CSV table of C-alpha atoms and ligand atoms in Angstrom, one decimal:
chain,number,residue,atom,x,y,z
G,1,UNK,CA,188.3,115.9,128.7
G,2,UNK,CA,187.2,111.7,129.6
G,3,UNK,CA,188.0,108.9,127.0
G,4,UNK,CA,186.5,106.4,129.5
G,5,UNK,CA,183.1,105.1,129.5
G,6,UNK,CA,180.9,105.0,131.8
G,7,UNK,CA,180.3,102.1,134.1
G,8,UNK,CA,176.8,101.5,131.8
G,9,UNK,CA,178.8,101.9,128.8
G,10,UNK,CA,181.1,99.1,130.1
G,11,UNK,CA,178.5,96.5,131.2
G,12,UNK,CA,176.7,97.0,127.3
G,13,UNK,CA,180.2,96.5,126.3
G,14,UNK,CA,180.9,93.3,127.7
G,15,UNK,CA,177.0,92.2,127.0
G,16,UNK,CA,177.4,92.8,123.8
G,17,UNK,CA,181.0,91.3,123.4
G,18,UNK,CA,179.2,88.2,125.5
G,19,UNK,CA,177.0,87.9,122.4
G,20,UNK,CA,178.7,88.5,120.1
G,21,UNK,CA,181.2,86.2,121.2
G,22,UNK,CA,178.5,83.1,121.9
G,23,UNK,CA,175.8,84.1,119.0
G,24,UNK,CA,177.7,85.6,116.3
G,25,UNK,CA,181.1,83.9,115.3
G,26,UNK,CA,179.5,80.7,115.5
G,27,UNK,CA,177.4,80.7,112.5
G,28,UNK,CA,180.0,83.6,110.8
G,29,UNK,CA,181.5,81.3,108.2
G,30,UNK,CA,178.2,79.3,107.8
G,31,UNK,CA,175.8,82.4,107.3
G,32,UNK,CA,178.8,83.2,105.1
G,33,UNK,CA,179.0,79.6,103.5
G,34,UNK,CA,174.9,79.9,103.1
G,35,UNK,CA,175.2,83.4,101.7
G,36,UNK,CA,172.2,83.8,104.3
G,37,UNK,CA,171.2,85.6,107.6
G,38,UNK,CA,171.0,84.0,111.2
G,39,UNK,CA,167.2,85.8,111.8
G,40,UNK,CA,167.2,83.9,114.7
G,41,UNK,CA,170.2,85.5,116.0
G,42,UNK,CA,168.4,89.6,115.1
G,43,UNK,CA,165.7,87.9,117.4
G,44,UNK,CA,167.8,87.1,120.1
G,45,UNK,CA,169.5,90.7,119.7
G,46,UNK,CA,166.4,92.3,119.9
G,47,UNK,CA,166.0,90.5,123.5
G,48,UNK,CA,169.3,92.1,125.3
G,49,UNK,CA,168.0,95.5,123.7
G,50,UNK,CA,170.7,95.9,121.0
G,51,UNK,CA,167.7,96.9,118.3
G,52,UNK,CA,166.1,99.0,120.4
G,53,UNK,CA,169.7,101.6,121.1
G,54,UNK,CA,169.3,105.5,120.4
G,55,UNK,CA,165.4,104.7,120.2
G,56,UNK,CA,163.8,106.1,123.6
G,57,UNK,CA,162.0,103.6,126.0
G,58,UNK,CA,158.9,104.7,126.1
G,59,UNK,CA,158.5,103.6,122.2
G,60,UNK,CA,160.5,100.3,123.6
G,61,UNK,CA,163.8,101.1,122.8
G,62,UNK,CA,166.8,100.6,125.0
G,63,UNK,CA,167.4,104.4,124.6
G,64,UNK,CA,171.3,105.5,124.6
G,65,UNK,CA,173.1,107.1,121.7
G,66,UNK,CA,175.3,107.3,119.1
G,67,UNK,CA,178.1,105.9,121.2
G,68,UNK,CA,175.5,103.0,123.2
G,69,UNK,CA,175.9,102.1,119.0
G,70,UNK,CA,179.6,102.3,118.9
G,71,UNK,CA,180.1,100.5,121.6
G,72,UNK,CA,177.8,97.9,120.4
G,73,UNK,CA,178.7,97.3,116.6
G,74,UNK,CA,182.1,97.3,117.0
G,75,UNK,CA,182.3,94.5,119.8
G,76,UNK,CA,180.1,92.3,117.1
G,77,UNK,CA,182.2,93.3,113.8
G,78,UNK,CA,185.1,92.1,116.2
G,79,UNK,CA,183.1,88.5,115.4
G,80,UNK,CA,180.7,89.1,112.3
G,81,UNK,CA,180.9,92.4,109.8
G,82,UNK,CA,177.2,90.5,108.5
G,83,UNK,CA,175.7,90.7,112.6
G,84,UNK,CA,177.2,94.8,112.7
G,85,UNK,CA,176.1,96.0,109.8
G,86,UNK,CA,172.8,94.1,109.7
G,87,UNK,CA,171.9,95.6,113.2
G,88,UNK,CA,173.2,98.8,112.4
G,89,UNK,CA,171.6,99.1,108.8
G,90,UNK,CA,168.1,98.3,110.9
G,91,UNK,CA,168.8,101.0,112.7
G,92,UNK,CA,168.3,103.7,110.2
G,93,UNK,CA,164.8,103.3,110.1
G,94,UNK,CA,163.8,103.7,113.7
G,95,UNK,CA,166.5,107.0,113.5
G,96,UNK,CA,164.7,108.6,111.6
G,97,UNK,CA,161.2,107.9,112.2
G,98,UNK,CA,162.1,109.5,115.7
G,99,UNK,CA,163.1,112.4,114.4
G,100,UNK,CA,160.2,112.8,111.8
G,101,UNK,CA,157.9,110.8,112.2
G,102,UNK,CA,154.3,110.8,113.0
G,103,UNK,CA,152.6,110.2,116.5
G,104,UNK,CA,151.0,107.6,114.5
G,105,UNK,CA,154.2,106.8,112.5
G,106,UNK,CA,156.0,106.0,115.5
G,107,UNK,CA,153.8,104.5,117.8
G,108,UNK,CA,153.3,102.2,115.4
G,109,UNK,CA,156.3,101.2,113.8
G,110,UNK,CA,159.0,101.8,116.8
G,111,UNK,CA,157.9,99.2,119.0
G,112,UNK,CA,158.2,96.4,116.4
G,113,UNK,CA,161.3,97.7,114.9
G,114,UNK,CA,163.5,97.7,118.3
G,115,UNK,CA,162.2,94.3,119.9
G,116,UNK,CA,162.5,92.1,117.0
G,117,UNK,CA,158.9,91.8,115.8
G,118,UNK,CA,160.6,94.1,112.2
G,119,UNK,CA,163.5,93.9,110.0
G,120,UNK,CA,164.0,97.4,108.8
G,121,UNK,CA,165.6,98.2,105.2
G,122,UNK,CA,167.0,101.7,103.8
G,123,UNK,CA,165.9,102.7,100.0
G,124,UNK,CA,167.9,105.3,98.7
G,125,UNK,CA,170.3,103.7,95.9
G,126,UNK,CA,168.7,102.9,92.7
G,127,UNK,CA,170.8,101.2,89.5
G,128,UNK,CA,171.4,105.2,87.8
G,129,UNK,CA,171.7,106.4,91.1
G,130,UNK,CA,174.3,105.2,93.3
G,131,UNK,CA,177.2,107.9,95.0
G,132,UNK,CA,174.7,110.6,93.2
G,133,UNK,CA,171.8,109.8,95.4
G,134,UNK,CA,170.3,112.8,93.5
G,135,UNK,CA,169.6,110.8,90.9
G,136,UNK,CA,166.8,108.9,92.2
G,137,UNK,CA,163.9,107.8,89.3
G,138,UNK,CA,161.7,106.0,91.8
G,139,UNK,CA,158.7,108.1,91.5
G,140,UNK,CA,155.5,107.7,94.5
G,141,UNK,CA,152.7,109.6,92.7
G,142,UNK,CA,150.1,111.2,94.5
G,143,UNK,CA,146.4,109.6,94.4
G,144,UNK,CA,143.7,112.2,95.5
G,145,UNK,CA,140.8,110.0,95.4
G,146,UNK,CA,142.5,107.1,97.3
G,147,UNK,CA,144.8,109.5,99.8
G,148,UNK,CA,147.4,106.5,98.3
G,149,UNK,CA,151.5,107.1,97.3
G,150,UNK,CA,151.7,104.6,93.6
G,151,UNK,CA,155.1,104.1,93.9
G,152,UNK,CA,156.9,103.1,90.7
G,153,UNK,CA,160.5,102.4,90.9
G,154,UNK,CA,163.3,99.8,91.3
G,155,UNK,CA,165.8,100.4,94.5
G,156,UNK,CA,168.8,97.9,94.1
G,157,UNK,CA,171.8,96.6,96.2
G,158,UNK,CA,169.6,96.6,99.2
G,159,UNK,CA,170.8,95.3,102.3
G,160,UNK,CA,168.3,93.2,104.3
G,161,UNK,CA,166.4,93.5,101.0
G,162,UNK,CA,163.3,91.1,100.9
G,163,UNK,CA,163.3,89.9,104.1
G,164,UNK,CA,163.1,93.2,105.6
G,165,UNK,CA,159.3,94.0,107.0
G,166,UNK,CA,159.5,97.8,106.5
G,167,UNK,CA,161.4,99.7,104.1
G,168,UNK,CA,161.5,103.3,104.1
G,169,UNK,CA,162.0,104.2,100.5
G,170,UNK,CA,162.7,107.6,98.8
G,171,UNK,CA,161.2,107.7,95.9
G,172,UNK,CA,160.2,111.1,93.8
G,173,UNK,CA,156.7,113.1,94.6
G,174,UNK,CA,157.2,116.1,92.8
G,175,UNK,CA,160.3,114.7,89.6
G,176,UNK,CA,160.1,117.9,88.5
G,177,UNK,CA,162.0,119.5,91.1
G,178,UNK,CA,164.6,117.2,91.6
G,179,UNK,CA,166.5,116.6,94.7
G,180,UNK,CA,163.7,119.3,96.6
G,181,UNK,CA,161.1,116.8,95.1
G,182,UNK,CA,162.2,113.4,97.0
G,183,UNK,CA,159.7,112.6,99.4
G,184,UNK,CA,160.7,109.2,102.0
G,185,UNK,CA,157.7,106.7,101.8
G,186,UNK,CA,157.2,103.6,104.5
G,187,UNK,CA,156.2,100.5,102.5
G,188,UNK,CA,155.4,97.6,103.9
G,189,UNK,CA,156.4,94.1,102.9
G,190,UNK,CA,153.3,91.7,101.5
G,191,UNK,CA,152.1,95.4,100.2
G,192,UNK,CA,150.7,94.4,96.6
G,193,UNK,CA,153.2,95.9,94.0
G,194,UNK,CA,155.9,95.5,95.4
G,195,UNK,CA,158.4,92.8,95.2
G,196,UNK,CA,161.5,92.3,95.7
G,197,UNK,CA,163.6,90.9,92.2
G,198,UNK,CA,167.4,90.2,92.2
G,199,UNK,CA,169.7,88.7,95.2
G,200,UNK,CA,173.1,89.6,94.5
G,201,UNK,CA,176.1,87.4,94.8
G,202,UNK,CA,178.8,90.1,96.4
G,203,UNK,CA,182.5,89.2,96.9
G,204,UNK,CA,181.8,89.6,100.6
G,205,UNK,CA,179.6,90.3,102.9
G,206,UNK,CA,177.5,87.0,102.2
G,207,UNK,CA,176.1,86.7,105.6
G,208,UNK,CA,174.0,89.8,104.5
G,209,UNK,CA,171.3,89.3,101.7
G,210,UNK,CA,171.5,92.6,99.4
G,211,UNK,CA,168.3,92.8,96.7
G,212,UNK,CA,166.6,95.0,94.6
G,213,UNK,CA,162.8,96.2,95.1
G,214,UNK,CA,160.5,96.2,92.4
G,215,UNK,CA,157.4,98.4,92.8
G,216,UNK,CA,154.9,98.4,90.1
G,217,UNK,CA,151.7,100.6,90.8
G,218,UNK,CA,152.2,99.8,94.5
G,219,UNK,CA,150.0,101.7,97.0
G,220,UNK,CA,149.7,103.0,99.7
G,221,UNK,CA,148.4,104.9,102.1
G,222,UNK,CA,149.5,108.9,101.8
G,223,UNK,CA,150.1,109.1,105.9
G,224,UNK,CA,152.8,106.2,105.4
G,225,UNK,CA,154.8,109.4,104.5
G,226,UNK,CA,157.3,111.0,106.3
G,227,UNK,CA,158.1,114.0,107.4
G,228,UNK,CA,157.2,116.1,104.7
G,229,UNK,CA,157.3,116.1,100.7
G,230,UNK,CA,159.8,117.2,99.4
G,231,UNK,CA,161.7,117.1,102.8
G,232,UNK,CA,162.9,112.7,101.1
G,233,UNK,CA,167.2,114.3,100.1
G,234,UNK,CA,167.4,116.0,104.0
G,235,UNK,CA,166.2,113.0,105.6
G,236,UNK,CA,167.8,110.6,103.8
G,237,UNK,CA,171.3,112.3,103.8
G,238,UNK,CA,171.6,113.0,107.9
G,239,UNK,CA,170.5,108.8,107.9
G,240,UNK,CA,173.2,108.7,106.5
G,241,UNK,CA,175.8,110.9,108.3
G,242,UNK,CA,174.9,108.9,111.3
G,243,UNK,CA,175.1,105.4,109.5
G,244,UNK,CA,178.2,106.3,108.4
G,245,UNK,CA,179.3,106.8,112.2
G,246,UNK,CA,178.0,102.9,112.4
G,247,UNK,CA,179.6,101.7,109.6
G,248,UNK,CA,183.5,103.2,110.7
G,249,UNK,CA,182.3,101.4,114.3
G,250,UNK,CA,182.3,98.4,112.3
G,251,UNK,CA,185.8,99.2,110.5
G,252,UNK,CA,187.1,99.4,113.8
G,253,UNK,CA,185.8,96.3,115.3
G,254,UNK,CA,187.2,94.3,112.4
G,255,UNK,CA,190.4,95.7,113.3
G,256,UNK,CA,190.4,95.2,117.0
G,257,UNK,CA,188.9,91.9,115.9
G,258,UNK,CA,192.5,90.4,113.0
G,259,UNK,CA,194.2,91.7,115.5
G,260,UNK,CA,193.6,89.1,118.4
G,261,UNK,CA,193.9,87.0,116.3
G,262,UNK,CA,197.2,87.5,114.4
G,263,UNK,CA,198.7,88.4,118.2
G,264,UNK,CA,197.6,84.7,118.7
G,265,UNK,CA,198.3,83.0,115.9
G,266,UNK,CA,202.2,84.9,116.6
G,267,UNK,CA,202.6,83.5,119.7
G,268,UNK,CA,201.4,80.1,118.4
G,269,UNK,CA,202.8,80.1,115.4
G,270,UNK,CA,206.6,78.9,115.6
G,271,UNK,CA,208.8,79.1,112.1
G,272,UNK,CA,212.4,79.4,112.7
G,273,UNK,CA,212.3,77.8,115.8
G,274,UNK,CA,211.0,80.1,117.7
G,275,UNK,CA,207.2,81.7,117.9
G,276,UNK,CA,206.7,84.6,115.2
G,277,UNK,CA,206.1,87.1,117.5
G,278,UNK,CA,209.4,87.4,118.1
G,279,UNK,CA,210.4,88.5,114.3
G,280,UNK,CA,210.6,92.4,113.7
G,281,UNK,CA,208.9,92.4,110.5
G,282,UNK,CA,205.6,91.2,111.4
G,283,UNK,CA,206.2,93.6,114.6
G,284,UNK,CA,206.5,96.0,112.7
G,285,UNK,CA,202.9,94.4,111.0
G,286,UNK,CA,201.5,94.6,114.2
G,287,UNK,CA,202.6,98.0,115.9
G,288,UNK,CA,201.2,99.3,112.0
G,289,UNK,CA,197.5,97.7,112.5
G,290,UNK,CA,197.6,99.1,116.5
G,291,UNK,CA,198.4,102.6,115.7
G,292,UNK,CA,195.3,102.8,112.8
G,293,UNK,CA,192.7,100.9,114.5
G,294,UNK,CA,193.1,102.9,117.8
G,295,UNK,CA,193.3,106.5,115.4
G,296,UNK,CA,189.9,105.4,113.6
G,297,UNK,CA,188.3,104.5,117.3
G,298,UNK,CA,188.6,107.8,118.5
G,299,UNK,CA,187.7,109.1,115.2
G,300,UNK,CA,184.4,107.3,115.6
G,301,UNK,CA,184.4,108.2,119.5
G,302,UNK,CA,184.6,111.9,118.5
G,303,UNK,CA,181.3,111.9,115.7
G,304,UNK,CA,179.4,109.3,117.9
G,305,UNK,CA,180.0,112.6,121.1
G,306,UNK,CA,179.1,114.7,118.0
G,307,UNK,CA,175.8,113.4,117.1
G,308,UNK,CA,174.9,112.8,120.9
G,309,UNK,CA,175.1,116.2,121.8
G,310,UNK,CA,173.6,117.5,118.8
G,311,UNK,CA,176.5,119.6,117.2
G,312,UNK,CA,177.2,119.1,113.7
G,313,UNK,CA,178.5,116.1,112.5
G,314,UNK,CA,178.4,115.4,108.7
G,315,UNK,CA,182.6,115.8,107.9
G,316,UNK,CA,183.5,113.9,111.2
G,317,UNK,CA,180.6,110.6,110.5
G,318,UNK,CA,182.7,111.2,106.4
G,319,UNK,CA,185.9,111.5,107.7
G,320,UNK,CA,185.5,108.1,111.2
G,321,UNK,CA,183.9,106.6,107.8
G,322,UNK,CA,187.0,106.6,105.5
G,323,UNK,CA,189.9,106.5,107.9
G,324,UNK,CA,188.5,103.6,110.3
G,325,UNK,CA,187.3,101.5,106.1
G,326,UNK,CA,190.0,101.9,105.0
G,327,UNK,CA,192.4,101.0,108.3
G,328,UNK,CA,190.2,97.3,108.5
G,329,UNK,CA,190.9,96.7,104.9
G,330,UNK,CA,194.8,97.9,105.5
G,331,UNK,CA,194.0,95.1,108.7
G,332,UNK,CA,192.9,92.6,107.0
G,333,UNK,CA,195.4,92.5,104.7
G,334,UNK,CA,198.9,92.4,107.1
G,335,UNK,CA,196.8,89.4,109.3
G,336,UNK,CA,195.9,87.4,106.5
G,337,UNK,CA,200.2,88.3,105.3
G,338,UNK,CA,200.9,87.8,108.9
G,339,UNK,CA,199.3,84.2,108.5
G,340,UNK,CA,200.3,83.0,105.2
G,341,UNK,CA,198.8,79.6,103.8
G,342,UNK,CA,196.5,79.1,106.1
G,343,UNK,CA,194.9,83.0,106.4
G,344,UNK,CA,194.4,82.2,102.6
G,345,UNK,CA,192.2,78.9,103.9
G,346,UNK,CA,188.6,79.1,104.1
G,347,UNK,CA,189.1,77.0,107.8
G,348,UNK,CA,190.6,79.3,108.6
G,349,UNK,CA,188.2,83.3,109.2
G,350,UNK,CA,190.7,85.4,108.1
G,351,UNK,CA,189.8,84.8,104.0
G,352,UNK,CA,186.0,86.1,104.7
G,353,UNK,CA,187.1,88.5,106.7
G,354,UNK,CA,189.0,90.2,104.3
G,355,UNK,CA,186.5,90.3,101.9
G,356,UNK,CA,184.2,91.8,104.6
G,357,UNK,CA,186.9,94.4,104.9
G,358,UNK,CA,185.8,96.0,101.2
G,359,UNK,CA,182.8,96.6,101.5
G,360,UNK,CA,183.6,98.9,104.3
G,361,UNK,CA,184.8,101.9,101.2
G,362,UNK,CA,181.9,102.0,99.6
G,363,UNK,CA,178.9,101.2,101.3
G,364,UNK,CA,177.0,104.0,102.7
G,365,UNK,CA,179.1,106.0,100.9
G,366,UNK,CA,182.3,105.1,98.8
G,367,UNK,CA,186.0,106.7,100.2
G,368,UNK,CA,185.6,109.0,97.4
G,369,UNK,CA,182.4,110.5,98.1
G,370,UNK,CA,183.0,111.2,101.9
G,371,UNK,CA,186.8,113.4,100.2
G,372,UNK,CA,183.7,115.3,98.1
G,373,UNK,CA,181.5,115.8,101.9
G,374,UNK,CA,184.7,116.6,103.6
G,375,UNK,CA,186.5,119.4,101.3
G,376,UNK,CA,183.0,120.6,100.5
G,377,UNK,CA,182.9,120.9,104.3
G,378,UNK,CA,186.3,122.5,105.4
G,379,UNK,CA,186.4,124.6,101.6
G,380,UNK,CA,182.8,126.3,102.0
G,381,UNK,CA,181.5,124.2,98.9
S,401,LIG,N1,173.1,116.7,106.4
S,401,LIG,C1,171.8,117.4,105.6
S,401,LIG,N2,171.3,118.0,104.2
S,401,LIG,C2,172.4,117.4,103.6
S,401,LIG,C3,173.4,117.3,104.1
S,401,LIG,C4,173.2,115.9,105.0
S,401,LIG,N3,174.3,115.5,104.8
S,401,LIG,N4,173.2,117.2,102.9
S,401,LIG,C5,173.4,118.3,101.4
S,401,LIG,N5,172.4,117.7,102.8
S,401,LIG,C6,171.0,118.6,101.7
S,401,LIG,C7,172.2,120.2,100.9
S,401,LIG,O1,171.8,121.3,102.4
S,401,LIG,C8,171.3,120.5,99.7
S,401,LIG,O2,170.0,121.4,100.3
S,401,LIG,P1,169.0,122.7,100.1
S,401,LIG,O3,168.9,122.2,98.4
S,401,LIG,O4,168.3,123.3,100.5
S,401,LIG,O5,171.0,123.2,99.6
S,401,LIG,C9,170.5,119.3,99.1
S,401,LIG,O6,170.7,118.4,100.8
S,401,LIG,C10,171.0,118.7,97.9
S,401,LIG,O7,173.1,119.0,98.5
S,401,LIG,P2,173.9,118.3,97.6
S,401,LIG,O8,174.0,120.3,96.3
S,401,LIG,O9,175.5,118.2,99.1
S,401,LIG,O10,173.8,117.5,97.3
S,401,LIG,P3,174.8,116.3,95.5
S,401,LIG,O11,173.9,116.1,94.8
S,401,LIG,O12,176.2,117.5,95.6
S,401,LIG,O13,174.8,115.2,96.9
S,401,LIG,C11,176.5,113.9,97.6
S,401,LIG,C12,175.6,115.3,97.7
S,401,LIG,C13,177.5,113.4,97.2
S,401,LIG,C14,177.6,114.1,99.0
S,401,LIG,C15,175.7,112.7,98.1
S,401,LIG,O14,175.1,112.9,96.6
S,401,LIG,C16,175.4,111.6,98.9
S,401,LIG,O15,175.9,111.9,99.9
S,401,LIG,N6,175.9,110.6,97.6
S,401,LIG,C17,176.4,109.7,98.1
S,401,LIG,C18,174.9,108.6,98.5
S,401,LIG,C19,175.3,106.9,99.4
S,401,LIG,O16,175.6,106.7,100.8
S,401,LIG,N7,174.8,106.2,99.1
S,401,LIG,C20,175.4,104.6,99.8
S,401,LIG,C21,174.2,103.5,99.6
S,401,LIG,S1,172.8,104.0,100.8
S,401,LIG,S2,173.1,102.8,101.8
């Protein structure tokens, strides 16, 4: 058993740490205020190979696997959860294509997605299909005359929203079959019949666009089907398993970030004639925060290890996301408490981080969904 990073992983961690400090942290508050993602930073992430993690070099990727993604996402989230989430969610689609894509799809999409010329979005959620992912109503009717799928329906809460160049859409090719009739289909931005809808005003993660995607008689070539017809639910669930490790990693990074801020503040802030680091009540807060963060971190790494080893990891991915997101919200709350009135002010980053932390308990599956997944795995259904 070895808990240390390899030399390459440590170099990657330092590169990500430096990038987060130099490029992500300086724009985090501005993105939050303007409700706009900094696409320049997405291009810079690609230049450094971060968008290619988990994808082999033959497709323009940077190699590595789930562990490397965890390392980078955690470092990004220490400074900016929005940037970490953007990288993590973008990475879902190339991962799906690597496993299920045809040779042509891999050759056509993977270099674009790994090298940053295209941003990807994952479109499963609908107004009536959130936690109950099987409730999708969007349809994709096959038109044999033109060899195309015709998509109709509305997706909501889609990260990347209308900014995305490529969207993997989950739609019913055979509505009578329920989850067995769901398929994964690639749709490119600019395809007639595909438009961005309402852009949501959110509590946190404001730098990332979350939008509705509307499909009205949107025709795409049948060659855009990913995997087989009817494989969509399995593809979506598998993709979410991996994505949940990403959320866990980002929640750990957020926790580490608020601990750094709190430790610094506790040494600097003087009250009652001494640094507040000497107050026992606050020392206990820090001890609790550190313990929850370390335990969350190692469950995230364990889930990534299982994924990289090709072992089942659905349960552990759910556990690590459930645990790390709970720790992130707890830690953001205590960090704000340690900062007192300053923490509540928009001049300090904690106010944003506190709002951001909450989403980790909701997106890519709520904490309650994870308890369903975990308990089913433990009880055999
Ligand atoms: N990997 C592979 N296949 C999976 C799977 C996984 N992790 N989870 C389920 N499946 C398969 C099942 O094996 C089953 O296949 P068979 O019918 O061939 O046996 C099929 O999918 C249906 O599974 P299940 O009966 O468990 O589906 P449910 O409708 O009960 O849904 C939950 C299960 C609640 C776990 C699912 O709907 C879910 O994850 N919801 C949350 C969705 C989510 O995270 N949304 C966030 C927004 S997307 S960014």
